[in-house]
CSV table of C-alpha atoms in Angstrom, one decimal:
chain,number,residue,atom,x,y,z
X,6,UNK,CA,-35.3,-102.9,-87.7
X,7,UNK,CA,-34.3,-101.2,-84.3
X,8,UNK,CA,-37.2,-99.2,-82.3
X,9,UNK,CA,-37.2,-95.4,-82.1
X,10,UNK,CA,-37.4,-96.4,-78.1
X,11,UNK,CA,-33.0,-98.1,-78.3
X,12,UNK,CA,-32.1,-95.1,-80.7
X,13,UNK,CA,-29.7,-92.0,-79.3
X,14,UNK,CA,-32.8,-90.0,-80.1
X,15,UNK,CA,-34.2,-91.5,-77.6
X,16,UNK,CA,-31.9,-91.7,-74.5
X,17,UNK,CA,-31.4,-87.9,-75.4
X,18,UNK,CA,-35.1,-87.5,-75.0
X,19,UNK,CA,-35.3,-89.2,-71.9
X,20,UNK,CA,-32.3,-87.7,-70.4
X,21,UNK,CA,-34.4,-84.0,-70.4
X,22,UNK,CA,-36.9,-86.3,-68.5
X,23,UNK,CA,-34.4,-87.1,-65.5
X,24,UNK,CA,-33.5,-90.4,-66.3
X,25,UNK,CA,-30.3,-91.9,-66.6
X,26,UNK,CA,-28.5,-94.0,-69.6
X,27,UNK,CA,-26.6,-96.7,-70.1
X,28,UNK,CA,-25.6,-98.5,-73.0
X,29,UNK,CA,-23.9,-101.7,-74.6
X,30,UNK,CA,-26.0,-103.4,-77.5
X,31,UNK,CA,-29.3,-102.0,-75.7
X,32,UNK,CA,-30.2,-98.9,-74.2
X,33,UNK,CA,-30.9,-99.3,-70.3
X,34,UNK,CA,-33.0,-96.4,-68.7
X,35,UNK,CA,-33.1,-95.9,-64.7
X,36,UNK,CA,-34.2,-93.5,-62.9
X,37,UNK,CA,-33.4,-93.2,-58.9
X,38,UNK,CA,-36.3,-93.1,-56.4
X,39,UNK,CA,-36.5,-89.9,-53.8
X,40,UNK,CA,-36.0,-92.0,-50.8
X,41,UNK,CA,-33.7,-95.2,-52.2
X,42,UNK,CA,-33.3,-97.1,-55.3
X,43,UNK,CA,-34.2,-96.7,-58.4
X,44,UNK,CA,-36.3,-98.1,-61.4
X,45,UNK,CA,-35.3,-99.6,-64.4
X,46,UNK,CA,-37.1,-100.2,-67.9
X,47,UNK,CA,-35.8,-101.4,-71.3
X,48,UNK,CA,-38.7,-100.7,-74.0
X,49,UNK,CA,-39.0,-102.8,-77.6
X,50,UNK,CA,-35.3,-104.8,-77.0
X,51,UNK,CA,-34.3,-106.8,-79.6
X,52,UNK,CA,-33.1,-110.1,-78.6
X,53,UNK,CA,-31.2,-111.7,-77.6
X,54,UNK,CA,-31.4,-110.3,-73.9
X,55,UNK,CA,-28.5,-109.3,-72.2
X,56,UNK,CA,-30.1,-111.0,-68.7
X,57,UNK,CA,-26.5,-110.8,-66.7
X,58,UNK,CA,-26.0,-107.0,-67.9
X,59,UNK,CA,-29.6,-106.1,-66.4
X,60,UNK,CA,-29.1,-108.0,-63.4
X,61,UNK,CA,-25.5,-106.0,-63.1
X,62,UNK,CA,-27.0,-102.9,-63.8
X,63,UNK,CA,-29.6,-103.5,-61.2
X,64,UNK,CA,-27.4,-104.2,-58.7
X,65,UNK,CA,-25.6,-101.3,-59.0
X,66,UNK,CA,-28.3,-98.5,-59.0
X,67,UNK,CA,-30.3,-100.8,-56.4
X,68,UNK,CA,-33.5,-101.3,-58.3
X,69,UNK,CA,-36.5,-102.5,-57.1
X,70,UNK,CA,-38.0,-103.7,-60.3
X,71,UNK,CA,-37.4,-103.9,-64.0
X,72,UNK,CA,-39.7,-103.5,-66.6
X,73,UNK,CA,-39.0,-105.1,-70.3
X,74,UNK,CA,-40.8,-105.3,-73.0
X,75,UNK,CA,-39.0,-107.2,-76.1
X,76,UNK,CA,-39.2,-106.6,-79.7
X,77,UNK,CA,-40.2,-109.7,-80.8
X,78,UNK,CA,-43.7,-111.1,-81.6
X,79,UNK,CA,-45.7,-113.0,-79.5
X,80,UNK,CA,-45.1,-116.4,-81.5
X,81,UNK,CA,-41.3,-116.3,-80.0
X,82,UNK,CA,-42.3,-119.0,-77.4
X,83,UNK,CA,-38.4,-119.6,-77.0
X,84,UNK,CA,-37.9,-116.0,-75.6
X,85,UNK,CA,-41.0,-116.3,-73.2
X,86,UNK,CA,-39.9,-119.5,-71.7
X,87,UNK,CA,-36.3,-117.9,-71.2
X,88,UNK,CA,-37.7,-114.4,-69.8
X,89,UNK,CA,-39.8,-116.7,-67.5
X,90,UNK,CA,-36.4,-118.5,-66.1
X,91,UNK,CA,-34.7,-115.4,-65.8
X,92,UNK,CA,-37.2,-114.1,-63.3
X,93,UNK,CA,-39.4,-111.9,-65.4
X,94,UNK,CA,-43.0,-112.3,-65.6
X,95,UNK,CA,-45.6,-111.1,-68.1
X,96,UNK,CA,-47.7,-107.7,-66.3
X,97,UNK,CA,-50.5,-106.3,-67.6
X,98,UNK,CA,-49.7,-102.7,-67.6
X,99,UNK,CA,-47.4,-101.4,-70.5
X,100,UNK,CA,-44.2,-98.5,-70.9
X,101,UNK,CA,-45.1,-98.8,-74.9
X,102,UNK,CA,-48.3,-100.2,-77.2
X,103,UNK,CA,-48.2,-104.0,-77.3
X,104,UNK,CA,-50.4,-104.3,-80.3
X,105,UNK,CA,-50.3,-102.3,-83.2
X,106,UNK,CA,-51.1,-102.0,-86.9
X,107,UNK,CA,-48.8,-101.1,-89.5
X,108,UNK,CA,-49.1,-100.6,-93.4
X,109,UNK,CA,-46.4,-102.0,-95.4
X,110,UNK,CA,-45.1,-98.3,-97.8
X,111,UNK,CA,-43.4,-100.4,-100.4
X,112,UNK,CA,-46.9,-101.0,-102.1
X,113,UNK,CA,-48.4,-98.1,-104.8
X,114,UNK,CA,-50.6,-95.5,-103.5
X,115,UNK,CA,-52.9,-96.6,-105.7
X,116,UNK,CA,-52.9,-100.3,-103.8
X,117,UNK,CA,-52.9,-99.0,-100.6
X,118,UNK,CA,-55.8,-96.5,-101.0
X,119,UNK,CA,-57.1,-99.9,-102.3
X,120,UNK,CA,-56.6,-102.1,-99.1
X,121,UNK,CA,-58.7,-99.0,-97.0
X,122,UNK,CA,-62.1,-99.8,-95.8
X,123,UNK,CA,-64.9,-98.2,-98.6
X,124,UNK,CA,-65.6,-95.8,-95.1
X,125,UNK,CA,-61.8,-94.8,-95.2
X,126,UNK,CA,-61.3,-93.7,-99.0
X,127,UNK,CA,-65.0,-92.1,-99.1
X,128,UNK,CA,-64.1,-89.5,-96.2
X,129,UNK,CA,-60.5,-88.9,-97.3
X,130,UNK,CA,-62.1,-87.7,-100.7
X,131,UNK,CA,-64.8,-85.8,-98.8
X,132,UNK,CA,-61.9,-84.0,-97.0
X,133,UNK,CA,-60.1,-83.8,-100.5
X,134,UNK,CA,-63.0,-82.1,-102.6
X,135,UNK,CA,-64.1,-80.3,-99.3
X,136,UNK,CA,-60.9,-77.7,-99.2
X,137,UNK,CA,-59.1,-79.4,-96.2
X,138,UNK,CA,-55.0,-78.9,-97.0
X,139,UNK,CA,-52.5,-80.7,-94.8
X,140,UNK,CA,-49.2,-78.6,-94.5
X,141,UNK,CA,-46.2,-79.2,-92.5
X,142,UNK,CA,-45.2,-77.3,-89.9
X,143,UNK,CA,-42.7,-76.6,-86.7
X,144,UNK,CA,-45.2,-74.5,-84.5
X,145,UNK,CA,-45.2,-77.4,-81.7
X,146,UNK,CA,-46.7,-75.2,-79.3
X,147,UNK,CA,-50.0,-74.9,-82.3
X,148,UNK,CA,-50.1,-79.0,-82.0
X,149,UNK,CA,-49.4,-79.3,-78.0
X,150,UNK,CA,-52.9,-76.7,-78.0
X,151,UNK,CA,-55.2,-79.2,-80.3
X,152,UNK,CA,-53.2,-82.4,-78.4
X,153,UNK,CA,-54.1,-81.1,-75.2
X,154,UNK,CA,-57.6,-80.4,-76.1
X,155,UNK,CA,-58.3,-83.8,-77.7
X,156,UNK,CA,-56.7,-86.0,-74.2
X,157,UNK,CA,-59.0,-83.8,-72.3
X,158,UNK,CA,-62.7,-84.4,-74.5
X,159,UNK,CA,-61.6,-88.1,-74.8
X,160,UNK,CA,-60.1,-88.8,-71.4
X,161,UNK,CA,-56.6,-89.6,-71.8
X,162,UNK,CA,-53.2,-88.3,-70.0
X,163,UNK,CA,-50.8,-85.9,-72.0
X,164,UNK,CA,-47.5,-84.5,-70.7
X,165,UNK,CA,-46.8,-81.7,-72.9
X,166,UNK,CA,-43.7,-81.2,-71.4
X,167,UNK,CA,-42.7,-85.0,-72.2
X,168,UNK,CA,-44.2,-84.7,-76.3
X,169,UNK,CA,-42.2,-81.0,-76.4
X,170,UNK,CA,-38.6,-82.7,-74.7
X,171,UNK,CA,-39.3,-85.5,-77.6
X,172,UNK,CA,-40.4,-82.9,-80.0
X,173,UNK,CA,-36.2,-81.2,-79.4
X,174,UNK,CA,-35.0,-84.4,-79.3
X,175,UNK,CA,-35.5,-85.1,-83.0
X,176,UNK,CA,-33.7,-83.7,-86.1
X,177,UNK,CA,-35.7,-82.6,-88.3
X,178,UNK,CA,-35.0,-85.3,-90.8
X,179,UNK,CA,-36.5,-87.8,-88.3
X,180,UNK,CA,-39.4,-85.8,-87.0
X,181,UNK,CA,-42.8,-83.7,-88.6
X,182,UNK,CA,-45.8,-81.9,-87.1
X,183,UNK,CA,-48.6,-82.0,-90.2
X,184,UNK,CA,-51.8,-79.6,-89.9
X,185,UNK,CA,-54.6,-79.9,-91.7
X,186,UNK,CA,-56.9,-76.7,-92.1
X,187,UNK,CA,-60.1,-75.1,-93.5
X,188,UNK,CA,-59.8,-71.1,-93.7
X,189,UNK,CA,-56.3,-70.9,-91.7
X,190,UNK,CA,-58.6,-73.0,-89.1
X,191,UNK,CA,-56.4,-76.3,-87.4
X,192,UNK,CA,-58.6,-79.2,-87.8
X,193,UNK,CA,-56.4,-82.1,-87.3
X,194,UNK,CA,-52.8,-82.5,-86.4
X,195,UNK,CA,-50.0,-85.4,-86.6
X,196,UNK,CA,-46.7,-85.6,-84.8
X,197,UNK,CA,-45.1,-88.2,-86.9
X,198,UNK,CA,-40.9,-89.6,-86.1
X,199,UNK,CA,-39.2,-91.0,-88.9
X,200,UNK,CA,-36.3,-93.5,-87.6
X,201,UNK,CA,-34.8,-97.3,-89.4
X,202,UNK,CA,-37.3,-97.5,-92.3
X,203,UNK,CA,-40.1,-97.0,-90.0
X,204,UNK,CA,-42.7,-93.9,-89.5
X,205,UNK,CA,-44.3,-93.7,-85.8
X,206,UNK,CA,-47.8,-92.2,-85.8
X,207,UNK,CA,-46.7,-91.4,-82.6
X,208,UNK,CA,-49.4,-88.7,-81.4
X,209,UNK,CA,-52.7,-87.4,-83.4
X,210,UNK,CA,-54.9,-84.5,-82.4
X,211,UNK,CA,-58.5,-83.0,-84.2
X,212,UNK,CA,-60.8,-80.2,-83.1
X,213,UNK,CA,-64.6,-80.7,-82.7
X,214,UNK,CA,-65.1,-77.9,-85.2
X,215,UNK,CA,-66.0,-79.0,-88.8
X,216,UNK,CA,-66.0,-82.7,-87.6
X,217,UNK,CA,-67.8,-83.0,-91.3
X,218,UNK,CA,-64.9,-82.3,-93.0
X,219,UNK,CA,-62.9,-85.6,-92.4
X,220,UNK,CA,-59.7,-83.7,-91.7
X,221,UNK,CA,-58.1,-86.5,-89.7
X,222,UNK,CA,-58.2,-89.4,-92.3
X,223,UNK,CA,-57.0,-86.9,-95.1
X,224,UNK,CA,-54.1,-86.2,-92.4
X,225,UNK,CA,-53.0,-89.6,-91.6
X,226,UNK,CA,-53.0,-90.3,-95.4
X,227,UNK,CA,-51.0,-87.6,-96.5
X,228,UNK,CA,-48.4,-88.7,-93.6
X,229,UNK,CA,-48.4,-92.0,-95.4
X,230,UNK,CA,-47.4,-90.2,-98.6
X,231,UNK,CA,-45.1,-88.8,-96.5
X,232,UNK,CA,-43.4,-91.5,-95.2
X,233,UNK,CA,-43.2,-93.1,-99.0
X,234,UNK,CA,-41.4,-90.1,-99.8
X,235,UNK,CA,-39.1,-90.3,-97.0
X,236,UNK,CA,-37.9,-94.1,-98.0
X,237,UNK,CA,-40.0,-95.7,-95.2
X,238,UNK,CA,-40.9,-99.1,-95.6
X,239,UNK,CA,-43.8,-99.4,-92.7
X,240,UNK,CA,-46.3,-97.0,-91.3
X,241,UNK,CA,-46.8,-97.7,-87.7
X,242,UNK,CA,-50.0,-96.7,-85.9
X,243,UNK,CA,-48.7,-97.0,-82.4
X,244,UNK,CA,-50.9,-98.9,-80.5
X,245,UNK,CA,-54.6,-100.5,-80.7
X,246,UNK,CA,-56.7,-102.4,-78.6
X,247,UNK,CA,-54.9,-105.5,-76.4
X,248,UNK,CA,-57.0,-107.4,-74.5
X,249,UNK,CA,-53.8,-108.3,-72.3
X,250,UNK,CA,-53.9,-104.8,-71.7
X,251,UNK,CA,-56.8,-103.2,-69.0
X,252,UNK,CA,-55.3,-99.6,-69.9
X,253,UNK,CA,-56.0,-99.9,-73.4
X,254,UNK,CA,-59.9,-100.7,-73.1
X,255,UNK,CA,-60.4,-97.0,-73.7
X,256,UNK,CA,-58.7,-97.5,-77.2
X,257,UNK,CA,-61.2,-99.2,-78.6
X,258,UNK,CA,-62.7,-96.2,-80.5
X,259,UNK,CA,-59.4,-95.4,-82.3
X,260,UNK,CA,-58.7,-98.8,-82.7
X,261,UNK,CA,-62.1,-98.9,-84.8
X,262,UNK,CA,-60.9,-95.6,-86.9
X,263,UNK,CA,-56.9,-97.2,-87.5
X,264,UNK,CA,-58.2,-100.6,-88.9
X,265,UNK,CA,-60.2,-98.5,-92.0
X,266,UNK,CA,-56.9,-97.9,-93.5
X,267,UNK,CA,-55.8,-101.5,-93.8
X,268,UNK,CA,-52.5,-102.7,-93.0
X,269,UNK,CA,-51.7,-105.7,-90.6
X,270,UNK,CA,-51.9,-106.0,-86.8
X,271,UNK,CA,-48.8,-107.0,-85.0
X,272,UNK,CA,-48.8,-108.5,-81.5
X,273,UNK,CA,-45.8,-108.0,-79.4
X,274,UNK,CA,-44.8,-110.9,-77.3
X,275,UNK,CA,-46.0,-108.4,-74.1
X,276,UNK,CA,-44.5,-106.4,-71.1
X,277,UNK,CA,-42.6,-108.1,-68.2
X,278,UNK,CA,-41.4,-107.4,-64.8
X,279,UNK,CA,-38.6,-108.8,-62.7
X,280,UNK,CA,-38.6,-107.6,-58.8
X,281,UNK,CA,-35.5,-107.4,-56.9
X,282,UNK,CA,-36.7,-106.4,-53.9
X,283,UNK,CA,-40.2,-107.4,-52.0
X,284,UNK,CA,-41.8,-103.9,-51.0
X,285,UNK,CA,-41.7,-103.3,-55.1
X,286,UNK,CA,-45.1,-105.3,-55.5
X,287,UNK,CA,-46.8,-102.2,-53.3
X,288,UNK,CA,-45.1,-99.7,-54.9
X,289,UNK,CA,-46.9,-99.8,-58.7
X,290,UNK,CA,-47.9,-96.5,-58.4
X,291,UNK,CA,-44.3,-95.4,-59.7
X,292,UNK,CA,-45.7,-96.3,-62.9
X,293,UNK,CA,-46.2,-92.6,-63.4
X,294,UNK,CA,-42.3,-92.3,-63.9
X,295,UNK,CA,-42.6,-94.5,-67.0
């Protein structure tokens, strides 16, 4: 399967974001710097690795560093070995999840309701005989609201300019915003993509009123049913807990909450970097460009 992150959707996407696009096999993102150069990064690239067309790209916008992150697991000890001879060594700050868990949408409803925690069917039942209805909807601004208030009570960034250029970038086969609500109230909310087989949990949202009512799990399981109905074949939660990962030590509460519906966690092999020039090591900071 190819990741949302090397699809046209995307390189449109990050295009209203400033950066330039180039592509062979792989889509190649770079952005140039105010002063000189530019940065480079290549998320979830499916091997093999074009190594001389990064290197030639690199030379020609004058970057100081590339970031890479394959996809490929983390038992592809070949690629790791070959990534390290190239010049690229494993970082510990990430463009994209490097551990996830996905649920495989080929199975019944009735097995993967199955596979939940006890916790996990119990409060999507509450939700169910509690009123909550999950709709779909294209009122972005309504989710970018909740999205916004949820980063700020549990302390995470949010660019709603960056999840509204995404939001655009999608057709509406491959994208859907899903509410769920008590008395026209928004309890919960999902921004789910749909691209190769594969839906992307991609951002999630809830309100502190009626907390009682369960309204997230009931959400994230009708976007399951969703995805069935779409013709996906894997549900991907986008991101848990990595220990690799210091950024993601904050994730260990969702984390907690995505492992009561089941499924299987997938490690990526990790996130690499390759300098090509010296003063890039004191420069980290442009990490808020990724």
């Amino acid at each position: 399967m190819i990741d949302v992150r090397q699809s046209d959707f995307w390189a449109t996407y990050l295009k209203k974001l400033g950066w330039a696009v180039v592509k062979n096999q792989n889509y190649i993102y770079t952005r140039k710097l105010p002063i000189a150069g530019s940065l480079i990064k290549i998320p979830r690239i499916k091997p093999p690795i074009p190594f001389k067309e990064i290197d030639q790209v690199a030379k020609e916008t004058r970057a100081l560093f590339v970031k890479l992150e394959p996809n490929t697991g983390l038992d592809d000890k070949s690629l790791a070995s070959k990534l390290k001879f190239q010049g690229f060594n494993e970082d510990g700050w990430s463009l994209q999840p490097t551990k996830t868990i996905s649920i495989e949408l080929t199975l019944s409803e009735e097995t993967l309701l199955s596979n939940m925690e006890k916790d996990t069917r119990y409060s999507i039942r509450k939700a169910q005989r509690d009123g909550v209805k999950i709709g779909e909807s294209r009122d972005f601004d309504a989710f970018a609201a909740l999205h916004k208030e949820t980063a700020k009570r549990q302390g995470f960034w949010t660019s709603e300019k960056d999840s509204k250029a995404l939001w655009e970038s999608l057709s509406n086969e491959n994208r859907a915003l899903l509410f769920a609500k008590k008395d026209d109230e928004i309890l919960a909310g999902a921004f789910l993509i749909f691209f190769d087989g594969v839906c992307y949990y991609y951002e999630a949202a809830s309100s502190t009123s009626r907390r009682d009512l369960m309204a997230p799990y009931l959400t994230i399981w009708e976007g399951i049913k969703l995805a069935k109905k779409k013709g996906c074949k894997k549900f991907d939660f986008e991101g848990i807990f990595d220990e690799r990962i210091k950024a993601t030590k904050s994730w260990k509460g969702f984390t907690h909450f995505k492992r009561g519906f089941g499924g299987k966690e997938e490690t990526y092999l990790g996130s690499f970097v390759k300098f090509y020039n010296p003063i890039a090591k004191f420069i980290f900071f442009f990490n808020k460009f990724f």
